[in-house]
GROMACS .gro file of C-alpha atoms in nm:
model
  204
    1MET     CA    1  -5.838  -1.356  -7.731
    2TYR     CA    2  -5.714  -1.642  -7.947
    3LEU     CA    3  -5.423  -1.455  -8.006
    4ARG     CA    4  -5.339  -1.418  -7.641
    5ILE     CA    5  -5.390  -1.801  -7.619
    6TRP     CA    6  -5.141  -1.881  -7.870
    7LEU     CA    7  -4.883  -1.610  -7.712
    8VAL     CA    8  -4.935  -1.806  -7.380
    9LEU     CA    9  -4.878  -2.142  -7.561
   10LEU     CA   10  -4.565  -2.018  -7.742
   11ILE     CA   11  -4.436  -1.916  -7.401
   12PHE     CA   12  -4.538  -2.241  -7.236
   13ILE     CA   13  -4.362  -2.426  -7.514
   14SER     CA   14  -4.034  -2.248  -7.527
   15SER     CA   15  -3.990  -2.257  -7.164
   16TYR     CA   16  -4.036  -2.636  -7.178
   17LYS     CA   17  -3.774  -2.643  -7.455
   18ALA     CA   18  -3.544  -2.431  -7.234
   19GLY     CA   19  -3.594  -2.671  -6.913
   20ALA     CA   20  -3.542  -2.974  -7.109
   21ILE     CA   21  -3.229  -3.192  -7.113
   22ASP     CA   22  -3.003  -3.163  -7.401
   23LEU     CA   23  -2.886  -3.452  -7.488
   24THR     CA   24  -2.660  -3.353  -7.817
   25GLN     CA   25  -2.358  -3.352  -7.554
   26GLN     CA   26  -2.380  -3.677  -7.454
   27ILE     CA   27  -2.428  -3.808  -7.775
   28ARG     CA   28  -2.118  -3.653  -7.939
   29ALA     CA   29  -1.907  -3.800  -7.645
   30ALA     CA   30  -2.048  -4.146  -7.619
   31ASP     CA   31  -1.930  -4.432  -7.833
   32ASN     CA   32  -2.223  -4.638  -7.724
   33VAL     CA   33  -2.577  -4.516  -7.661
   34VAL     CA   34  -2.797  -4.841  -7.512
   35GLN     CA   35  -3.085  -4.917  -7.337
   36GLY     CA   36  -3.039  -5.194  -7.095
   37ARG     CA   37  -3.051  -5.362  -6.737
   38VAL     CA   38  -2.771  -5.393  -6.462
   39MET     CA   39  -2.783  -5.754  -6.417
   40SER     CA   40  -2.474  -5.773  -6.194
   41LYS     CA   41  -2.141  -5.584  -6.039
   42SER     CA   42  -1.834  -5.688  -5.866
   43SER     CA   43  -1.554  -5.486  -5.731
   44GLU     CA   44  -1.177  -5.557  -5.703
   45TRP     CA   45  -0.883  -5.397  -5.590
   46VAL     CA   46  -0.643  -5.254  -5.900
   47ASP     CA   47  -0.337  -5.052  -5.839
   48GLY     CA   48  -0.421  -4.978  -5.501
   49LYS     CA   49  -0.773  -4.843  -5.583
   50ILE     CA   50  -1.113  -5.025  -5.584
   51VAL     CA   51  -1.278  -5.084  -5.920
   52THR     CA   52  -1.647  -5.195  -5.989
   53ARG     CA   53  -1.776  -5.361  -6.305
   54HIS     CA   54  -2.106  -5.359  -6.399
   55ARG     CA   55  -2.257  -5.613  -6.642
   56ILE     CA   56  -2.489  -5.434  -6.864
   57LEU     CA   57  -2.764  -5.655  -7.045
   58VAL     CA   58  -2.830  -5.434  -7.357
   59ARG     CA   59  -3.185  -5.459  -7.485
   60ASP     CA   60  -3.148  -5.186  -7.771
   61ASP     CA   61  -2.842  -5.071  -7.913
   62LEU     CA   62  -2.948  -4.719  -8.025
   63VAL     CA   63  -2.637  -4.648  -8.219
   64ALA     CA   64  -2.641  -4.961  -8.401
   65SER     CA   65  -3.021  -4.933  -8.490
   66THR     CA   66  -2.988  -4.641  -8.602
   67TYR     CA   67  -2.782  -4.760  -8.910
   68GLY     CA   68  -2.959  -5.115  -8.946
   69ILE     CA   69  -2.614  -5.287  -8.811
   70ALA     CA   70  -2.563  -5.584  -8.565
   71GLY     CA   71  -2.579  -5.440  -8.217
   72LYS     CA   72  -2.405  -5.509  -7.875
   73SER     CA   73  -2.604  -5.806  -7.637
   74GLU     CA   74  -2.383  -5.663  -7.358
   75LEU     CA   75  -2.127  -5.444  -7.217
   76TYR     CA   76  -1.918  -5.362  -6.888
   77ILE     CA   77  -1.919  -5.021  -6.711
   78VAL     CA   78  -1.653  -4.977  -6.527
   79GLN     CA   79  -1.624  -4.695  -6.238
   80ALA     CA   80  -1.375  -4.618  -5.978
   81GLY     CA   81  -1.488  -4.676  -5.603
   82GLY     CA   82  -1.686  -4.939  -5.449
   83SER     CA   83  -1.667  -5.198  -5.188
   84ALA     CA   84  -1.406  -5.461  -5.154
   85MET     CA   85  -1.197  -5.694  -4.932
   86HIS     CA   86  -0.831  -5.550  -4.905
   87PRO     CA   87  -0.586  -5.818  -5.007
   88THR     CA   88  -0.351  -5.738  -4.745
   89LEU     CA   89  -0.530  -5.603  -4.464
   90ASN     CA   90  -0.850  -5.860  -4.509
   91VAL     CA   91  -1.085  -5.607  -4.412
   92MET     CA   92  -1.377  -5.464  -4.624
   93ILE     CA   93  -1.321  -5.109  -4.758
   94SER     CA   94  -1.530  -4.893  -4.928
   95GLN     CA   95  -1.408  -4.598  -5.155
   96SER     CA   96  -1.684  -4.367  -5.315
   97ILE     CA   97  -1.630  -4.067  -5.574
   98SER     CA   98  -1.831  -3.764  -5.557
   99HIS     CA   99  -2.088  -3.659  -5.829
  100GLN     CA  100  -2.061  -3.994  -5.964
  101VAL     CA  101  -2.371  -4.174  -6.104
  102LYS     CA  102  -2.426  -4.478  -5.872
  103LEU     CA  103  -2.532  -4.802  -6.043
  104ASN     CA  104  -2.767  -5.041  -5.851
  105VAL     CA  105  -2.823  -5.437  -5.984
  106ALA     CA  106  -3.154  -5.386  -6.139
  107ASP     CA  107  -3.136  -5.058  -6.297
  108GLU     CA  108  -3.306  -5.019  -6.592
  109ALA     CA  109  -3.192  -4.707  -6.793
  110ILE     CA  110  -3.018  -4.555  -7.146
  111PHE     CA  111  -2.673  -4.558  -7.106
  112PHE     CA  112  -2.413  -4.340  -7.282
  113THR     CA  113  -2.089  -4.469  -7.249
  114ARG     CA  114  -1.741  -4.431  -7.411
  115ASN     CA  115  -1.487  -4.709  -7.495
  116THR     CA  116  -1.164  -4.768  -7.270
  117VAL     CA  117  -0.821  -4.905  -7.383
  118SER     CA  118  -0.940  -5.244  -7.198
  119GLY     CA  119  -1.227  -5.277  -7.398
  120ALA     CA  120  -1.459  -5.195  -7.108
  121GLN     CA  121  -1.709  -4.876  -7.115
  122GLN     CA  122  -1.703  -4.577  -6.888
  123LEU     CA  123  -1.992  -4.340  -6.856
  124VAL     CA  124  -1.978  -3.982  -7.033
  125SER     CA  125  -1.928  -3.725  -6.778
  126GLY     CA  126  -2.248  -3.565  -6.625
  127THR     CA  127  -2.556  -3.723  -6.420
  128ASP     CA  128  -2.733  -3.740  -6.768
  129SER     CA  129  -2.488  -4.002  -6.874
  130VAL     CA  130  -2.756  -4.257  -6.714
  131LEU     CA  131  -3.145  -4.202  -6.809
  132ARG     CA  132  -3.332  -4.421  -6.565
  133LEU     CA  133  -3.674  -4.586  -6.689
  134SER     CA  134  -3.975  -4.614  -6.489
  135GLY     CA  135  -4.280  -4.858  -6.557
  136ILE     CA  136  -4.073  -5.152  -6.684
  137GLY     CA  137  -4.302  -5.436  -6.759
  138THR     CA  138  -4.616  -5.217  -6.812
  139ASP     CA  139  -4.739  -5.059  -7.125
  140LYS     CA  140  -4.618  -4.706  -7.075
  141VAL     CA  141  -4.224  -4.697  -7.000
  142THR     CA  142  -4.103  -4.332  -6.940
  143LEU     CA  143  -3.825  -4.160  -6.846
  144PRO     CA  144  -3.897  -3.929  -6.572
  145ALA     CA  145  -3.589  -3.685  -6.635
  146LEU     CA  146  -3.702  -3.573  -6.974
  147LYS     CA  147  -4.057  -3.417  -7.045
  148GLN     CA  148  -4.299  -3.433  -7.325
  149LEU     CA  149  -4.609  -3.217  -7.407
  150LYS     CA  150  -4.948  -3.346  -7.340
  151VAL     CA  151  -5.270  -3.222  -7.504
  152VAL     CA  152  -5.547  -3.290  -7.273
  153PRO     CA  153  -5.937  -3.194  -7.300
  154SER     CA  154  -6.039  -2.903  -7.079
  155HIS     CA  155  -6.333  -3.095  -6.935
  156LYS     CA  156  -6.080  -3.359  -6.806
  157ILE     CA  157  -5.863  -3.109  -6.593
  158ASP     CA  158  -5.875  -3.096  -6.244
  159VAL     CA  159  -5.879  -2.717  -6.171
  160GLN     CA  160  -5.786  -2.756  -5.814
  161ALA     CA  161  -5.476  -2.977  -5.934
  162GLN     CA  162  -5.347  -2.738  -6.221
  163GLN     CA  163  -5.011  -2.635  -6.215
  164PRO     CA  164  -4.933  -2.238  -6.283
  165SER     CA  165  -4.716  -2.369  -6.596
  166VAL     CA  166  -5.036  -2.507  -6.761
  167ALA     CA  167  -5.164  -2.321  -7.060
  168LYS     CA  168  -5.573  -2.313  -7.097
  169SER     CA  169  -5.811  -2.248  -7.383
  170SER     CA  170  -6.159  -2.336  -7.423
  171LYS     CA  171  -6.082  -2.657  -7.617
  172ALA     CA  172  -5.776  -2.819  -7.452
  173VAL     CA  173  -5.458  -2.759  -7.246
  174LEU     CA  174  -5.087  -2.834  -7.249
  175GLN     CA  175  -4.936  -3.047  -6.982
  176GLN     CA  176  -4.563  -3.146  -6.932
  177GLU     CA  177  -4.567  -3.545  -6.835
  178ALA     CA  178  -4.281  -3.774  -6.870
  179LEU     CA  179  -4.106  -3.869  -7.200
  180THR     CA  180  -4.213  -4.219  -7.313
  181LEU     CA  181  -3.967  -4.458  -7.402
  182PRO     CA  182  -4.065  -4.492  -7.812
  183ASN     CA  183  -4.067  -4.127  -7.790
  184ALA     CA  184  -3.723  -4.096  -7.655
  185LYS     CA  185  -3.559  -4.335  -7.859
  186LYS     CA  186  -3.711  -4.119  -8.170
  187ARG     CA  187  -3.549  -3.842  -8.002
  188ILE     CA  188  -3.216  -4.035  -7.974
  189TRP     CA  189  -3.190  -4.149  -8.313
  190GLN     CA  190  -3.270  -3.784  -8.460
  191LEU     CA  191  -2.953  -3.666  -8.249
  192ILE     CA  192  -2.743  -3.914  -8.353
  193LYS     CA  193  -2.825  -3.908  -8.710
  194GLN     CA  194  -2.765  -3.516  -8.692
  195THR     CA  195  -2.443  -3.508  -8.466
  196ARG     CA  196  -2.254  -3.809  -8.586
  197VAL     CA  197  -2.147  -3.971  -8.917
  198LYS     CA  198  -2.164  -4.334  -9.009
  199GLY     CA  199  -1.841  -4.517  -8.920
  200GLU     CA  200  -1.748  -4.267  -8.641
  201LYS     CA  201  -1.729  -4.341  -8.284
  202GLY     CA  202  -1.897  -4.678  -8.233
  203ASN     CA  203  -2.108  -4.695  -8.561
  204VAL     CA  204  -1.964  -4.999  -8.707
   0.00000   0.00000   0.00000
């Protein structure tokens, strides 16, 4: 019986790991990994295209804090597209890029960016270049896009609400929940140390 329970737990944990977002690719592609807030954004015409600049208040520079060096207090993320007054037609024009992550003022997230020639930042490719935060201002800030395992005593489980993926024993069950911000940072710090060498890609 106990062997069967452990096999179920191993299958559940394996499926959890397989479904989790792998941040290794984002970290390898990024010059900066920061937790921050979009404070403002402005759009303008540049060489016949609309470009939008987002000012990010950096709450935690995760690359810098990994190595104990001074981090950034703010950065600017530049994206193609947006809405701006046409300089000749004098009408408001909007341009959008399909599959591009849209940033809004007051967004709280972890951003994976790379340096541009102008000194601004661009998001690395992929929708996981921005991991939005939930619960800012509470004692439990989470990243809904990432999951962690939670051990719950069986007597606290609502049998009617159980998901098929819950593995149950006579003592406890394992459930998935949104990854907390402290655990997310530990995971990112570990990946930064594993995938990057001090002095490379913005570490100094």
